[in-house]
Short mmCIF file of C-alpha atoms in Angstrom, two decimals:
data_model
loop_
_atom_site.label_atom_id
_atom_site.label_comp_id
_atom_site.label_asym_id
_atom_site.label_seq_id
_atom_site.Cartn_x
_atom_site.Cartn_y
_atom_site.Cartn_z
CA MET A 1 40.57 -20.12 -45.05
CA ARG A 2 40.50 -17.14 -48.17
CA ILE A 3 44.26 -15.90 -48.27
CA LEU A 4 43.48 -11.72 -48.92
CA PRO A 5 46.22 -9.15 -49.19
CA VAL A 6 46.51 -7.06 -46.55
CA PHE A 7 45.35 -4.50 -47.34
CA VAL A 8 42.27 -5.71 -48.79
CA ALA A 9 41.37 -7.07 -45.54
CA CYS A 10 42.03 -4.16 -43.33
CA ALA A 11 39.33 -2.41 -46.10
CA ALA A 12 36.55 -5.56 -45.13
CA LEU A 13 37.45 -5.47 -41.46
CA GLY A 14 37.79 -1.96 -40.87
CA CYS A 15 41.07 -1.44 -39.55
CA GLY A 16 43.18 1.51 -39.43
CA GLY A 17 46.37 2.54 -40.14
CA ALA A 18 47.98 2.89 -44.16
CA THR A 19 46.50 1.59 -46.49
CA GLN A 20 49.48 0.15 -48.53
CA THR A 21 51.72 -2.78 -47.57
CA SER A 22 54.93 -4.12 -48.90
CA ALA A 23 55.28 -7.17 -51.60
CA SER A 24 56.48 -9.23 -48.71
CA ASN A 25 53.23 -9.29 -47.05
CA VAL A 26 50.74 -10.05 -50.08
CA GLY A 27 49.48 -13.49 -49.14
CA THR A 28 49.28 -13.14 -45.48
CA THR A 29 46.26 -15.57 -44.20
CA VAL A 30 43.45 -13.70 -42.05
CA ALA A 31 41.64 -15.39 -39.62
CA ALA A 32 37.58 -14.96 -40.01
CA ALA A 33 36.41 -12.93 -38.11
CA PRO A 34 34.50 -15.35 -34.91
CA ALA A 35 30.68 -16.04 -35.65
CA VAL A 36 28.34 -13.94 -33.40
CA ASN A 37 25.87 -16.36 -30.90
CA PRO A 38 22.75 -15.30 -31.01
CA ILE A 39 21.83 -16.65 -27.70
CA THR A 40 24.93 -14.01 -26.08
CA VAL A 41 23.04 -11.74 -28.52
CA ALA A 42 19.60 -11.74 -26.87
CA VAL A 43 20.72 -12.43 -23.41
CA ASP A 44 23.04 -9.54 -23.48
CA GLY A 45 20.00 -6.94 -25.68
CA PRO A 46 18.71 -4.14 -24.41
CA GLN A 47 15.34 -5.44 -23.91
CA ARG A 48 15.90 -6.80 -20.82
CA SER A 49 15.49 -5.34 -17.67
CA PRO A 50 18.50 -4.17 -15.27
CA GLU A 51 16.69 -6.14 -12.44
CA ASN A 52 16.51 -9.43 -14.63
CA LYS A 53 20.14 -9.11 -15.93
CA ALA A 54 21.20 -8.94 -12.32
CA ARG A 55 20.16 -12.45 -12.29
CA ASP A 56 21.94 -14.00 -14.74
CA THR A 57 24.87 -14.48 -12.04
CA TYR A 58 21.96 -17.21 -10.24
CA ARG A 59 20.04 -18.39 -13.30
CA HIS A 60 23.02 -18.57 -16.67
CA PRO A 61 20.46 -17.89 -19.26
CA GLU A 62 23.26 -18.36 -22.20
CA ALA A 63 24.52 -21.69 -20.71
CA THR A 64 21.23 -22.92 -19.61
CA LEU A 65 19.30 -22.71 -23.69
CA GLU A 66 22.81 -23.90 -25.02
CA PHE A 67 22.84 -27.27 -23.09
CA ILE A 68 18.50 -27.45 -23.60
CA GLY A 69 19.99 -27.25 -27.40
CA LEU A 70 17.94 -23.97 -28.17
CA THR A 71 18.41 -22.28 -31.87
CA PRO A 72 16.74 -19.07 -33.68
CA THR A 73 15.20 -21.16 -36.24
CA GLN A 74 12.79 -23.55 -33.97
CA HIS A 75 8.77 -23.27 -32.65
CA VAL A 76 9.61 -23.15 -29.36
CA VAL A 77 6.51 -23.33 -26.63
CA GLU A 78 7.63 -21.56 -22.98
CA LEU A 79 5.60 -23.04 -20.25
CA SER A 80 3.95 -20.69 -17.47
CA PRO A 81 6.66 -17.34 -18.43
CA GLY A 82 5.52 -16.20 -15.47
CA LYS A 83 6.57 -11.97 -15.25
CA GLY A 84 8.38 -12.79 -19.08
CA TRP A 85 12.12 -13.22 -17.61
CA TYR A 86 12.69 -16.17 -19.83
CA THR A 87 10.88 -14.27 -22.37
CA GLU A 88 12.65 -11.45 -22.57
CA ILE A 89 15.50 -13.64 -23.84
CA LEU A 90 13.56 -16.17 -26.33
CA ALA A 91 11.39 -13.36 -28.35
CA PRO A 92 14.12 -11.59 -30.07
CA LEU A 93 15.64 -14.70 -30.74
CA LEU A 94 13.35 -16.18 -32.39
CA ARG A 95 11.35 -12.96 -33.96
CA ASP A 96 13.03 -13.20 -37.36
CA ASN A 97 13.90 -17.01 -37.86
CA GLY A 98 11.34 -18.89 -35.99
CA SER A 99 8.86 -18.25 -33.52
CA LEU A 100 7.54 -18.39 -29.52
CA THR A 101 4.38 -19.59 -28.21
CA ALA A 102 3.71 -18.44 -24.36
CA ALA A 103 1.45 -21.19 -22.54
CA VAL A 104 -0.10 -18.67 -19.90
CA PRO A 105 -2.50 -19.89 -17.27
CA THR A 106 -5.35 -17.67 -17.20
CA GLY A 107 -5.80 -15.79 -13.41
CA ASN A 108 -3.38 -13.49 -12.19
CA TYR A 109 -0.33 -13.80 -14.31
CA LEU A 110 -2.38 -13.37 -17.78
CA GLN A 111 -3.38 -10.02 -18.80
CA PRO A 112 0.01 -8.60 -16.85
CA TYR A 113 1.95 -10.55 -19.02
CA LYS A 114 -0.16 -9.53 -22.10
CA ASP A 115 0.41 -5.92 -21.01
CA TRP A 116 3.72 -5.89 -20.31
CA LEU A 117 3.99 -7.65 -24.28
CA ALA A 118 2.68 -4.99 -25.37
CA THR A 119 5.56 -2.15 -24.02
CA GLN A 120 7.58 -3.27 -26.85
CA PRO A 121 5.81 -4.04 -29.45
CA ALA A 122 8.97 -4.09 -32.01
CA VAL A 123 10.65 -6.91 -29.78
CA TYR A 124 7.41 -9.15 -28.39
CA ASP A 125 4.75 -8.40 -31.40
CA LYS A 126 5.11 -11.81 -32.92
CA VAL A 127 4.96 -13.71 -29.37
CA VAL A 128 1.56 -16.09 -29.49
CA VAL A 129 -0.61 -16.39 -26.27
CA GLN A 130 -1.97 -19.53 -25.23
CA GLU A 131 -3.98 -19.74 -22.38
CA LEU A 132 -4.91 -22.30 -20.37
CA THR A 133 -7.53 -23.50 -18.12
CA PRO A 134 -5.57 -26.06 -15.54
CA PRO A 135 -6.24 -28.22 -14.96
CA GLU A 136 -9.81 -28.38 -17.72
CA GLN A 137 -7.84 -26.91 -20.49
CA ILE A 138 -3.96 -27.95 -20.97
CA SER A 139 -3.12 -27.81 -24.59
CA PHE A 140 0.01 -25.88 -25.83
CA GLY A 141 -0.72 -26.49 -29.51
CA PRO A 142 -1.45 -28.74 -32.47
CA ASP A 143 0.49 -31.97 -32.15
CA ALA A 144 3.53 -32.57 -33.57
CA SER A 145 3.80 -28.77 -34.26
CA ALA A 146 6.69 -27.62 -32.07
CA ASP A 147 10.51 -28.19 -32.01
CA VAL A 148 11.30 -27.53 -28.13
CA VAL A 149 9.23 -27.04 -25.05
CA VAL A 150 10.97 -25.24 -21.93
CA THR A 151 9.86 -23.95 -18.77
CA PHE A 152 11.50 -22.85 -15.84
CA ARG A 153 10.57 -23.36 -12.29
CA ASN A 154 7.24 -24.65 -12.49
CA VAL A 155 6.84 -28.26 -12.05
CA HIS A 156 6.20 -27.84 -8.58
CA ASN A 157 3.15 -25.52 -9.48
CA TRP A 158 1.88 -28.35 -10.92
CA VAL A 159 2.33 -30.50 -8.40
CA LYS A 160 0.42 -28.74 -6.17
CA GLY A 161 -2.77 -28.00 -8.41
CA GLY A 162 -2.32 -31.96 -9.03
CA TYR A 163 -1.91 -32.01 -12.32
CA ALA A 164 1.72 -32.38 -13.46
CA PRO A 165 1.31 -35.68 -15.53
CA LYS A 166 -1.76 -33.79 -17.73
CA VAL A 167 0.69 -30.92 -18.33
CA PHE A 168 3.89 -33.48 -19.26
CA ALA A 169 1.29 -35.26 -21.58
CA SER A 170 0.79 -32.21 -23.08
CA ALA A 171 4.16 -31.16 -23.77
CA PHE A 172 4.90 -34.20 -25.51
CA ALA A 173 1.70 -33.92 -27.29
CA VAL A 174 2.96 -30.61 -28.68
CA LEU A 175 6.29 -31.87 -29.77
CA LYS A 176 7.32 -33.26 -32.87
CA PRO A 177 9.23 -36.84 -32.86
CA GLY A 178 12.68 -35.91 -31.76
CA GLY A 179 11.43 -32.86 -30.20
CA ILE A 180 13.32 -31.59 -26.76
CA LEU A 181 11.88 -30.99 -23.22
CA GLY A 182 13.94 -28.47 -21.31
CA LEU A 183 12.91 -27.92 -17.94
CA GLU A 184 14.74 -26.41 -14.54
CA GLU A 185 13.37 -26.44 -11.31
CA HIS A 186 14.02 -26.24 -7.83
CA ARG A 187 15.52 -29.39 -6.51
CA ALA A 188 14.59 -31.14 -3.22
CA GLN A 189 17.25 -33.13 -1.82
CA PRO A 190 16.47 -36.62 -2.75
CA GLY A 191 14.23 -38.86 -0.84
CA THR A 192 12.07 -35.73 0.46
CA PRO A 193 8.11 -36.52 0.17
CA ALA A 194 6.18 -35.50 -2.65
CA ALA A 195 3.95 -33.99 -0.44
CA GLN A 196 5.66 -31.49 0.85
CA ALA A 197 6.59 -29.81 -2.61
CA PRO A 198 3.32 -27.48 -2.50
CA ASP A 199 4.36 -25.92 0.55
CA SER A 200 8.49 -26.06 -0.40
CA GLY A 201 8.75 -24.95 -4.15
CA TYR A 202 11.38 -28.21 -4.15
CA VAL A 203 11.20 -31.18 -5.44
CA THR A 204 12.87 -33.94 -6.53
CA GLU A 205 14.91 -34.49 -9.47
CA GLU A 206 13.55 -38.43 -9.27
CA SER A 207 10.15 -37.07 -9.56
CA VAL A 208 10.84 -34.67 -12.34
CA ILE A 209 11.86 -37.57 -14.20
CA ALA A 210 9.27 -40.10 -13.57
CA LEU A 211 6.83 -37.69 -14.44
CA ALA A 212 8.57 -37.00 -17.60
CA THR A 213 9.57 -40.63 -18.51
CA ALA A 214 5.81 -41.57 -17.69
CA ALA A 215 4.57 -38.92 -20.34
CA GLY A 216 7.05 -40.74 -22.99
CA PHE A 217 9.78 -38.81 -23.09
CA VAL A 218 13.55 -40.24 -22.66
CA LEU A 219 16.47 -38.63 -20.77
CA GLU A 220 18.83 -37.28 -22.22
CA GLY A 221 20.76 -35.28 -20.69
CA LYS A 222 21.08 -33.27 -16.92
CA SER A 223 23.42 -30.34 -16.26
CA GLU A 224 24.66 -28.76 -12.93
CA ILE A 225 24.89 -25.35 -14.74
CA ASN A 226 21.88 -24.13 -11.74
CA ALA A 227 23.05 -26.28 -9.14
CA ASN A 228 23.69 -24.13 -5.41
CA PRO A 229 25.67 -26.20 -2.87
CA LYS A 230 25.39 -23.44 -0.34
CA ASP A 231 21.10 -24.22 -0.30
CA THR A 232 20.22 -26.77 2.38
CA THR A 233 16.03 -26.52 1.21
CA ASP A 234 14.90 -26.29 4.66
CA HIS A 235 14.01 -22.79 4.68
CA PRO A 236 11.18 -21.56 7.08
CA LYS A 237 9.10 -20.68 3.99
CA GLY A 238 10.81 -22.84 1.34
CA VAL A 239 12.01 -21.89 -1.65
CA TRP A 240 10.29 -18.68 -1.16
CA THR A 241 13.45 -17.74 2.08
CA LEU A 242 15.57 -17.26 -0.76
CA PRO A 243 16.10 -14.25 -2.92
CA PRO A 244 14.70 -12.57 -4.84
CA SER A 245 11.32 -13.51 -3.08
CA TYR A 246 13.17 -12.63 0.55
CA ALA A 247 9.82 -14.51 1.65
CA LEU A 248 10.83 -13.10 5.68
CA GLY A 249 11.55 -9.53 4.69
CA ASP A 250 14.66 -8.01 6.71
CA GLN A 251 14.98 -10.82 9.30
CA ASP A 252 18.08 -12.83 8.32
CA ARG A 253 18.22 -11.22 5.03
CA GLU A 254 22.09 -11.21 5.07
CA LYS A 255 22.03 -15.25 5.72
CA TYR A 256 19.83 -16.03 2.06
CA ALA A 257 21.23 -13.22 0.33
CA ALA A 258 25.17 -15.63 0.66
CA ILE A 259 23.45 -18.30 0.24
CA GLY A 260 21.64 -16.99 -3.33
CA GLU A 261 18.65 -18.41 -5.52
CA SER A 262 18.11 -21.92 -5.11
CA ASP A 263 19.76 -25.19 -5.75
CA ARG A 264 18.61 -26.20 -9.23
CA MET A 265 18.07 -29.35 -11.35
CA THR A 266 18.42 -28.69 -15.48
CA LEU A 267 17.11 -31.83 -17.29
CA ARG A 268 16.72 -32.38 -21.30
CA PHE A 269 14.23 -34.76 -21.97
CA LYS A 270 13.53 -36.23 -25.48
CA LYS A 271 10.19 -37.34 -27.77
CA PRO A 272 11.48 -40.15 -29.25
CA ALA A 273 11.46 -39.98 -32.62
CA GLN A 274 8.79 -42.84 -33.47
#
């Protein structure tokens, strides 16, 4: 820690008040300003929509990305980004010193996603869109080219499509040795039959871990960051009964609003270094 005269420290830090000090104060230890967390800056940034920010209370993006271990200097692949809820955070976080590839299936989301990126070129101009045509073509980039692969609330769609093992295998291939797969998914009750996933949107934690380990990953950590003990998971329209979808419309809306968004697992897997 550097020792500075008080008047010099105040000049550097923008302190108010007098510019002189008594001799007795010379040599006062001045604490360094706390480091700025770049994830916090991205989460709090003006590029995010008010609607998306309002969901932070359920989605915990800062804590989630910190658990995954994501840093601004990495090459990150985001799988199936949907309408860009997490892209809104990842793109500015990685823009200057890292890179972001968005792996987007062709279909209903692809063109709207591209159009949305074009609305703020100063933020999203460096996002690379990798188009997918599952189940035939699922490639997230050159082998061993990414530091981190992330995906949020998508595994149930891959299970429904019958190509979940291929997605996990492709994620393993694109990662460098030692690379990280971080995922979040709606969590079914233990023992729930896998056949229910296409209809409910929930899958068991055990089945997700099995898919990842079959592809070669090693489970490195679990977190309850996105857990919701109020969610019983047995809703008439599955996970879409809950906010923000409210699939039942106004029927029992207050009930489901009180539950909040789904109970979710948050897992971190590692591709072995060798």
